[in-house]
Coordinates of C-alpha atoms in Angstrom, one line a residue:
M1 CA 10.3 -1.9 -35.2
P2 CA 11.1 -0.1 -32.0
D3 CA 10.2 -0.5 -28.8
I4 CA 7.8 1.0 -26.2
T5 CA 9.8 -0.4 -23.2
D6 CA 12.3 2.0 -25.0
E7 CA 9.6 5.2 -24.2
L8 CA 9.9 4.4 -20.0
P9 CA 12.7 6.8 -19.3
R10 CA 10.7 9.7 -20.7
L11 CA 7.5 8.2 -19.0
A12 CA 8.9 7.7 -15.4
P13 CA 8.8 11.0 -14.5
I14 CA 4.9 11.6 -15.8
M15 CA 4.2 8.9 -13.5
Q16 CA 5.6 10.0 -11.0
N17 CA 4.2 13.4 -10.9
L18 CA 0.5 11.4 -11.8
L19 CA 1.1 9.8 -8.1
K20 CA 2.0 12.9 -6.6
E21 CA -1.4 14.8 -7.5
N22 CA -3.2 10.8 -6.7
V23 CA -4.2 10.4 -10.4
L24 CA -4.3 6.3 -10.4
V25 CA -3.6 5.2 -13.9
G26 CA -3.4 1.2 -12.8
P27 CA -6.0 -1.1 -10.4
T28 CA -5.7 -0.2 -7.1
L29 CA -7.5 -0.2 -3.9
T30 CA -8.4 -3.7 -5.4
N31 CA -8.5 -5.9 -2.2
V32 CA -10.9 -4.2 -0.1
A33 CA -15.0 -3.3 -0.3
V34 CA -14.6 -0.3 -1.6
M35 CA -13.9 -2.2 -4.6
E36 CA -17.7 -3.5 -4.9
I37 CA -19.3 -1.3 -7.0
T38 CA -23.1 -1.2 -8.1
Q39 CA -24.6 -2.0 -11.8
E40 CA -24.9 1.5 -12.0
Y41 CA -21.6 3.3 -10.8
Q42 CA -20.1 0.1 -13.2
N43 CA -22.6 2.0 -16.3
L44 CA -21.0 5.6 -15.3
I45 CA -17.9 4.5 -14.9
N46 CA -17.9 2.6 -18.0
Q47 CA -20.2 6.1 -20.0
E48 CA -17.2 7.9 -18.6
A49 CA -14.6 6.3 -19.7
Q50 CA -16.0 6.2 -23.2
K51 CA -16.4 9.8 -23.2
L52 CA -12.7 10.3 -22.2
V53 CA -11.7 7.8 -25.4
H54 CA -13.9 9.5 -27.7
T55 CA -12.3 12.3 -27.0
Y56 CA -8.6 11.8 -26.6
W57 CA -8.0 9.1 -28.7
T58 CA -6.8 9.7 -32.1
T59 CA -6.0 8.0 -34.8
E60 CA -2.5 9.3 -34.6
L61 CA -2.4 6.9 -31.5
F62 CA -3.0 4.2 -34.1
S63 CA -0.1 5.2 -36.1
H64 CA 2.1 5.6 -33.9
P65 CA 5.3 3.1 -33.9
F66 CA 4.6 2.1 -30.9
I67 CA 1.8 1.7 -30.8
Q68 CA 0.0 -1.3 -33.3
P69 CA -3.0 -0.7 -35.3
Y70 CA -4.9 -3.2 -33.8
F71 CA -4.8 -1.6 -30.1
Q72 CA -8.6 -1.2 -30.2
K73 CA -10.1 1.9 -28.8
V74 CA -11.8 -0.9 -26.4
V75 CA -8.5 -1.7 -25.1
A76 CA -8.0 1.6 -24.1
T77 CA -11.5 2.2 -22.9
N78 CA -10.7 -0.6 -20.2
A79 CA -7.9 1.1 -19.0
M80 CA -10.0 4.4 -18.3
I81 CA -12.5 2.2 -16.2
D82 CA -9.6 0.5 -14.9
A83 CA -8.0 4.8 -13.8
I84 CA -11.2 6.5 -13.2
T85 CA -12.3 3.3 -10.8
S86 CA -9.2 3.7 -8.7
T87 CA -8.8 7.4 -8.7
A88 CA -12.4 7.5 -7.4
A89 CA -12.5 4.7 -4.8
F90 CA -9.0 6.6 -3.4
Y91 CA -11.1 9.9 -2.8
A92 CA -14.4 8.2 -1.8
H93 CA -12.5 5.9 1.0
L94 CA -9.0 7.4 1.9
R95 CA -10.3 11.0 1.7
L96 CA -14.0 11.3 2.3
G97 CA -13.7 7.9 4.4
Q98 CA -16.8 6.5 2.5
E99 CA -18.1 2.6 2.4
G100 CA -18.6 2.8 -1.5
L101 CA -18.4 5.1 -4.5
D102 CA -20.9 8.1 -5.3
E103 CA -21.4 9.2 -8.5
S104 CA -19.4 12.7 -7.6
M105 CA -16.5 10.7 -6.9
I106 CA -16.9 9.1 -10.3
F107 CA -17.0 12.6 -12.0
V108 CA -14.3 14.2 -10.2
A109 CA -11.8 11.3 -11.1
S110 CA -13.0 11.5 -14.9
K111 CA -12.2 15.2 -15.1
L112 CA -8.7 14.7 -13.0
L113 CA -8.0 12.1 -16.1
E114 CA -8.9 14.6 -18.4
T115 CA -6.5 17.2 -16.7
S116 CA -4.3 14.7 -16.5
M117 CA -4.3 13.9 -20.3
Q118 CA -4.2 17.8 -21.2
R119 CA -1.4 18.4 -19.3
Y120 CA 0.3 15.0 -19.9
T121 CA -0.5 14.1 -23.5
P122 CA -3.2 12.0 -24.4
K123 CA -0.8 9.5 -25.4
N124 CA 1.5 9.5 -22.4
I125 CA -1.9 8.5 -19.7
F126 CA -3.3 6.2 -22.2
W127 CA 0.7 4.2 -22.4
L128 CA 0.9 4.7 -18.7
A129 CA -2.4 2.8 -18.2
F130 CA -1.4 -0.1 -21.2
I131 CA 1.9 -0.6 -19.2
V132 CA 0.3 -1.2 -15.4
N133 CA -2.4 -3.3 -17.1
A134 CA 0.3 -5.0 -19.2
Y135 CA 2.2 -5.6 -16.0
D136 CA -0.6 -7.8 -14.1
D137 CA -1.4 -9.5 -17.4
Y138 CA 2.0 -10.7 -18.1
Q139 CA 3.0 -11.2 -14.3
A140 CA -0.2 -13.9 -14.2
I141 CA 1.4 -15.8 -17.9
Q142 CA 4.6 -16.2 -16.4
Y143 CA 3.2 -17.5 -12.9
Y144 CA 0.6 -20.0 -14.4
Q145 CA 2.1 -21.1 -17.7
P146 CA 0.9 -22.4 -19.7
M147 CA -2.1 -20.6 -18.5
L148 CA -5.8 -21.7 -20.3
A149 CA -6.4 -18.7 -22.8
T150 CA -10.3 -18.7 -20.5
D151 CA -8.4 -18.2 -17.5
F152 CA -6.6 -15.2 -18.6
V153 CA -10.0 -13.9 -20.6
S154 CA -12.5 -13.9 -17.5
G155 CA -9.6 -12.3 -15.5
S156 CA -10.5 -14.5 -12.8
F157 CA -7.1 -15.2 -11.9
H158 CA -5.6 -12.0 -11.4
R159 CA -7.6 -9.0 -12.6
P160 CA -11.6 -9.9 -11.1
W161 CA -12.7 -6.3 -10.4
S162 CA -12.8 -5.4 -14.0
I163 CA -16.1 -5.3 -15.3
Y164 CA -15.2 -6.1 -18.0
R165 CA -13.6 -9.1 -20.2
L166 CA -10.4 -10.0 -21.5
E167 CA -10.2 -10.3 -25.4
E168 CA -8.7 -7.7 -26.8
E169 CA -6.1 -7.5 -24.2
F170 CA -5.8 -11.3 -25.0
K171 CA -5.5 -10.6 -28.8
L172 CA -3.4 -8.0 -28.6
I173 CA -0.6 -9.8 -26.0
L174 CA -0.8 -12.5 -29.0
D175 CA -0.6 -10.1 -32.0
Y176 CA 2.0 -8.1 -30.2
G177 CA 4.3 -11.1 -29.6
A178 CA 4.6 -10.5 -25.9
A179 CA 2.8 -14.3 -25.8
E180 CA 2.4 -17.4 -27.8
W181 CA 0.1 -20.1 -28.0
V182 CA 1.0 -23.8 -26.4
T183 CA 1.3 -25.7 -28.9
H184 CA 2.1 -29.3 -27.3
T185 CA -1.4 -29.4 -24.9
S186 CA -5.0 -30.3 -25.6
D187 CA -5.5 -27.7 -23.7
M188 CA -5.4 -24.0 -25.3
S189 CA -2.9 -22.5 -23.4
I190 CA -0.1 -19.4 -23.9
R191 CA 3.0 -18.7 -22.4
L192 CA 4.9 -15.6 -22.7
T193 CA 8.2 -14.9 -25.1
Q194 CA 11.2 -13.7 -25.0
R195 CA 9.9 -10.7 -26.1
G196 CA 7.2 -10.5 -23.1
E197 CA 9.4 -11.9 -20.1
K198 CA 11.7 -8.9 -21.1
H199 CA 8.5 -6.6 -21.4
L200 CA 7.1 -7.7 -17.7
Y201 CA 10.7 -7.2 -16.4
K202 CA 11.4 -4.2 -17.8
F203 CA 8.1 -3.0 -16.7
R204 CA 8.1 -4.4 -13.0
Q205 CA 11.5 -1.9 -13.0
F206 CA 9.4 0.7 -14.2
L207 CA 6.8 0.3 -11.4
E208 CA 9.0 0.0 -8.9
A209 CA 11.6 2.7 -9.8
T210 CA 8.6 5.2 -10.4
G211 CA 6.9 4.2 -7.0
F212 CA 3.7 3.1 -8.6
L213 CA 3.8 -0.4 -6.9
E214 CA 4.9 1.0 -3.5
K215 CA 2.3 3.5 -4.0
R216 CA 0.0 0.6 -4.4
A217 CA 0.8 -1.4 -1.4
Q218 CA 0.5 1.6 0.5
L219 CA -3.3 3.0 -0.2
N220 CA -4.5 -0.6 0.1
R221 CA -2.6 -0.8 3.6
F222 CA -4.2 2.6 4.5
A223 CA -7.3 1.1 3.2
G224 CA -7.4 -2.6 4.9
F225 CA -6.6 -1.0 8.6
G226 CA -9.5 1.5 7.8
Q227 CA -11.7 -1.3 7.2
M228 CA -11.0 -3.6 10.1
Q229 CA -13.9 -2.6 12.7
D230 CA -12.0 -5.1 15.5
Y231 CA -8.7 -3.0 15.3
D232 CA -8.2 -2.5 18.8
D233 CA -9.3 -6.0 20.0
V234 CA -6.6 -7.3 17.4
M235 CA -4.1 -5.1 18.7
N236 CA -4.9 -6.1 21.8
T237 CA -3.5 -9.5 21.1
L238 CA -0.3 -8.1 21.3
T239 CA 0.4 -8.6 24.9
N240 CA 2.4 -6.0 25.4
T241 CA 1.3 -3.3 23.3
Q242 CA 0.6 -0.9 26.8
E243 CA 4.4 -1.9 27.6
L244 CA 5.2 -0.7 24.4
R245 CA 2.9 2.8 24.3
S246 CA 4.0 3.2 28.4
L247 CA 7.8 2.9 27.3
V248 CA 7.6 5.5 24.6
L249 CA 5.2 7.8 26.6
T250 CA 7.4 7.6 29.5
N251 CA 10.5 9.0 27.7
A252 CA 9.2 11.2 25.4
K253 CA 10.6 13.9 27.5
L254 CA 6.9 16.2 27.6
K255 CA 5.8 19.0 29.6
P256 CA 2.4 20.4 30.1
G257 CA 1.7 23.3 27.8
M258 CA 3.9 21.6 24.5
H259 CA 2.2 21.4 21.4
V260 CA 3.0 17.5 19.6
L261 CA 2.7 15.8 17.2
E262 CA 1.9 11.8 17.1
L263 CA 1.9 9.8 14.3
G264 CA -0.3 6.7 13.5
C265 CA -2.4 7.9 16.1
G266 CA -4.9 4.9 14.8
T267 CA -7.7 4.8 16.8
G268 CA -6.6 6.8 18.9
A269 CA -5.3 4.5 21.8
L270 CA -2.5 6.0 22.8
T271 CA -3.6 9.9 22.4
L272 CA -6.3 9.0 24.5
E273 CA -6.5 5.8 26.7
G274 CA -3.0 5.9 26.4
G275 CA -2.5 9.2 28.1
L276 CA -1.0 11.8 25.7
V277 CA -3.6 13.8 25.8
N278 CA -2.8 14.1 30.3
Q279 CA 0.7 14.4 29.7
V280 CA 0.3 18.2 27.8
G281 CA -2.6 19.1 30.1
S282 CA -5.2 21.3 28.6
H283 CA -2.9 24.4 28.0
G284 CA -0.9 21.8 25.3
L285 CA -2.5 20.3 22.3
V286 CA -2.1 16.9 20.8
T287 CA -2.4 17.3 16.9
A288 CA -2.1 13.4 16.0
I289 CA -2.0 12.3 12.5
D290 CA -3.3 8.8 10.1
P291 CA -3.8 8.1 7.3
S292 CA -6.6 5.8 7.6
V293 CA -10.2 8.0 7.4
G294 CA -11.9 5.2 9.5
M295 CA -9.6 4.8 11.7
L296 CA -10.2 8.8 12.6
N297 CA -13.6 8.2 12.6
R298 CA -13.1 5.9 15.6
S299 CA -11.0 8.3 17.0
L300 CA -13.2 10.9 17.0
Q301 CA -16.1 8.7 18.7
K302 CA -13.7 8.0 21.6
L303 CA -13.1 11.9 22.1
K304 CA -17.1 11.9 22.7
S305 CA -15.6 10.4 26.5
Y306 CA -12.9 12.9 26.7
P307 CA -14.3 16.2 26.6
E308 CA -11.5 18.4 28.2
S309 CA -9.1 16.5 25.6
S310 CA -7.0 19.5 24.1
V311 CA -6.9 17.0 20.7
K312 CA -6.5 18.0 16.7
F313 CA -7.0 15.0 14.6
V314 CA -5.8 15.2 11.2
Q315 CA -6.0 12.6 7.9
A316 CA -2.4 12.8 6.6
T317 CA 0.2 10.4 6.1
A318 CA 4.1 10.9 7.9
E319 CA 5.3 11.4 4.1
E320 CA 3.6 14.4 3.9
L321 CA 3.0 16.3 6.7
P322 CA 0.3 19.1 6.2
F323 CA 2.5 21.3 8.9
E324 CA 4.1 24.3 8.7
N325 CA 8.8 24.6 9.4
N326 CA 8.9 24.4 12.9
T327 CA 5.6 24.0 14.5
F328 CA 6.1 21.2 16.8
D329 CA 7.5 20.5 20.7
A330 CA 8.0 17.2 20.4
A331 CA 6.5 14.6 18.1
I332 CA 6.0 11.1 19.1
G333 CA 4.3 7.7 17.7
C334 CA 3.9 3.6 18.8
L335 CA 4.0 0.8 16.1
F336 CA 4.0 3.4 13.0
L337 CA 7.2 4.1 11.4
H338 CA 8.4 0.7 9.8
F339 CA 4.6 0.7 8.1
T340 CA 6.2 4.3 6.3
N341 CA 9.2 5.4 4.3
I342 CA 11.3 6.0 6.9
Q343 CA 13.8 8.3 5.4
V344 CA 11.2 10.6 4.4
T345 CA 8.9 10.2 7.4
L346 CA 12.0 11.5 9.2
K347 CA 13.0 14.5 7.2
E348 CA 9.4 15.4 7.3
I349 CA 9.5 15.2 10.8
H350 CA 12.8 16.8 11.1
R351 CA 10.9 19.7 9.3
V352 CA 7.7 20.3 11.2
C353 CA 9.6 20.1 14.7
K354 CA 11.4 23.0 16.5
P355 CA 15.4 22.9 17.2
G356 CA 15.5 20.9 20.4
A357 CA 12.4 18.2 20.0
W358 CA 12.7 15.3 20.5
F359 CA 10.9 12.2 18.4
T360 CA 10.3 9.2 20.1
T361 CA 9.0 6.1 18.6
V362 CA 9.5 2.0 18.9
Y363 CA 8.6 0.2 16.2
G364 CA 8.8 -3.5 14.1
L365 CA 11.8 -5.3 12.7
Q366 CA 11.6 -7.9 10.0
F367 CA 10.3 -11.5 10.5
P368 CA 13.0 -13.7 12.0
Q369 CA 12.9 -17.3 11.3
T370 CA 13.6 -18.7 14.7
E371 CA 10.8 -19.6 16.4
P372 CA 9.6 -23.3 15.4
F373 CA 6.2 -22.9 15.0
M374 CA 6.1 -19.4 13.0
T375 CA 9.0 -20.8 10.4
E376 CA 6.7 -23.6 10.0
W377 CA 3.5 -22.0 9.3
L378 CA 5.0 -19.3 6.9
T379 CA 7.1 -21.9 5.2
P380 CA 5.2 -21.3 1.8
I381 CA 6.3 -17.6 1.6
Y382 CA 9.9 -18.7 3.0
E383 CA 10.2 -21.6 0.2
N384 CA 8.3 -19.3 -2.5
N385 CA 10.6 -16.5 -1.9
E386 CA 14.0 -18.3 -2.7
T387 CA 11.9 -19.3 -5.6
L388 CA 11.3 -15.6 -6.9
R389 CA 14.4 -14.7 -5.9
N390 CA 13.2 -11.7 -4.5
S391 CA 15.5 -10.6 -2.0
T392 CA 12.7 -9.0 1.0
T393 CA 10.1 -11.5 2.2
D394 CA 8.2 -8.8 4.4
Q395 CA 8.7 -4.9 3.9
L396 CA 9.7 -4.3 7.8
P397 CA 13.4 -2.5 8.8
S398 CA 15.9 -4.0 9.8
E399 CA 18.4 -3.6 12.6
D400 CA 20.2 -1.5 10.7
T401 CA 17.6 0.5 9.0
V402 CA 17.3 3.6 10.6
R403 CA 20.6 4.0 12.0
E404 CA 21.9 3.9 8.5
I405 CA 19.3 6.6 7.4
I406 CA 19.9 9.0 10.3
D407 CA 24.2 8.4 9.7
T408 CA 22.9 10.0 6.3
L409 CA 20.7 12.6 6.6
D410 CA 21.2 15.8 5.9
E411 CA 18.6 16.7 8.3
T412 CA 20.4 16.5 11.8
Y413 CA 19.5 14.8 15.0
D414 CA 22.1 14.1 18.0
Q415 CA 21.8 12.3 20.9
V416 CA 20.3 9.2 18.8
Q417 CA 19.3 6.2 21.1
I418 CA 18.2 3.0 19.1
Y419 CA 18.1 -0.3 21.4
P420 CA 16.2 -3.6 21.3
V421 CA 12.4 -4.2 22.7
E422 CA 10.4 -7.0 21.8
M423 CA 7.0 -7.3 21.1
I424 CA 4.8 -10.1 22.4
G425 CA 2.3 -11.5 20.3
N426 CA -0.3 -14.4 20.8
T427 CA -0.9 -15.5 17.4
F428 CA -3.2 -18.2 18.3
H429 CA -6.4 -16.2 17.2
I430 CA -5.9 -17.3 13.4
D431 CA -8.2 -15.4 11.3
K432 CA -7.3 -12.0 13.3
T433 CA -3.7 -12.6 12.5
I434 CA -4.2 -13.7 8.9
E435 CA -6.5 -10.4 8.8
F436 CA -3.6 -8.0 10.2
W437 CA -0.8 -9.6 8.4
F438 CA -2.3 -9.4 4.8
R439 CA -5.9 -7.6 4.3
A440 CA -4.8 -4.8 6.8
A441 CA -1.2 -4.5 7.6
H442 CA 0.1 -6.6 4.5
I443 CA 3.6 -7.0 5.9
F444 CA 4.4 -9.5 3.0
E445 CA 3.9 -6.9 0.5
P446 CA 7.2 -7.1 -0.9
F447 CA 6.6 -11.1 -1.9
M448 CA 2.6 -10.6 -2.4
R449 CA 3.0 -8.4 -5.3
N450 CA 5.3 -10.9 -7.0
L451 CA 1.8 -13.1 -7.3
P452 CA -1.1 -12.6 -9.3
W453 CA -4.2 -12.4 -7.3
K454 CA -5.4 -15.3 -7.3
A455 CA -2.4 -16.9 -6.6
Q456 CA -2.3 -14.3 -3.7
Q457 CA -5.6 -15.3 -2.1
D458 CA -4.8 -18.6 -2.4
L459 CA -1.8 -18.3 -0.3
I460 CA -3.3 -16.6 2.5
E461 CA -6.0 -20.0 2.6
N462 CA -3.0 -22.4 2.6
L463 CA -1.4 -20.4 5.5
T464 CA -4.9 -20.6 7.0
N465 CA -5.1 -24.0 7.0
R466 CA -1.7 -23.9 8.2
G467 CA -2.1 -21.6 11.1
Y468 CA -4.7 -24.3 12.8
Q469 CA -2.1 -27.2 12.1
I470 CA 0.4 -25.4 13.7
Q471 CA -2.5 -24.2 16.9
N472 CA -3.6 -28.5 16.8
K473 CA 0.2 -28.8 17.1
Y474 CA 1.5 -26.4 19.7
G475 CA -1.2 -25.1 21.8
K476 CA -1.8 -21.4 23.0
E477 CA 1.4 -21.5 24.9
G478 CA 2.9 -22.6 21.9
M479 CA 1.9 -19.8 19.8
I480 CA 3.5 -16.5 21.3
Q481 CA 5.5 -14.7 18.9
H482 CA 8.3 -12.9 20.0
H483 CA 9.0 -10.6 17.4
P484 CA 11.5 -8.2 17.6
G485 CA 11.3 -4.2 16.8
Q486 CA 13.9 -1.3 18.8
F487 CA 13.0 2.2 20.3
L488 CA 14.2 5.2 19.2
Q489 CA 14.3 8.6 20.7
A490 CA 16.7 11.3 19.0
R491 CA 16.5 15.3 18.9
V492 CA 16.2 17.6 16.1
I493 CA 19.0 19.6 15.6
K494 CA 18.5 22.8 13.2
V495 CA 21.7 25.4 11.9

């Protein structure tokens, strides 16, 4: 019998297009408060999902060899519930800066999904939604196996955001041969079959290659930063933050009257308090971008104290700059590059800058395992990372990454300077440090994505407790982290 994994190459470009169009066919933005949806809106989401299934789920889907007859409509409805919820959350939180969902965003999400079904066929949209949910399901079974049937069905271990139970998915996984009962235990438990292991491997490859897992991590990072009300306080625990901003600003070769692009402006610390607006003067302009509406709202509040400043705040990502070619005289940013797709970001900066423009920034590198207190604190990650055979623990670049990318770009930079800098951080404030690492920056996301939801929460709790033990052992002075970073400056060259 044909296997659904045979369809993955054909489905890949469709998934990539959906991600570009911000139609999210699987659970996303699950780590932020925006997902705490009222019962009224849960009912509305369910109604919209049922409408989509009623209109587009046909008997042809049941009879298709890749879709088993027992694929109940309730499974399709559940998949559409997740897709509507995630897409609505994206537009509400990351486009409008709302704290929660409202009726209009739910209708917008439902309409976008319907449009996608008409463009790419309903079958393909349903399949992609099934694949994402199956990936989360199989990952949980593999991690906990043998996994109690009651734990799976409740969703509390791997999909606690779901507003439905997983009975039908449980039946499907067993009937499809992806999991089997464990007979040698007294509890009702399941484990993956060889087929299930193969599917999990293929689904993970597919979701990584199409960019879905990275998109999910990126959106959770944007939302996490936006919800950090104490972001400035947390950043101030980096005791040399001001020094790093000054390093960037002093070397940026800015002149009065320039139009300067600032990337990753956050709450405007470099833009306003750091003095960037003063460098360009009243005849210049700073266009400051950040992907988080929450951050930009705080920047706009600060701007009220700088009435004479020439600043324009824009919601955008560094990978998709909404500006014409050759717009800016210079580009600048502090501690943002390591949170982006560096290759795409450097291409975009090159595109929007004028010939001869300078790009100047500092950014963080991968976590070192050289400081005893930090190695001891993060032991659960480093040890489990070897167990999971994942080569990357954190999502930060290595010391050679940026140089290698610049050397291989078609877009030309010259007079490239890269040299080491140090970010000195006081990690003594355990809760703030953990919040920044795991709830906002998602620094260890390449490792964390290999864990189901509950395992992630358990690990964060473990690391919090270990942090307080480390605090008692090393004291405040012993918990100063010397984190490696790099200064980068390069000039845009265009033929």
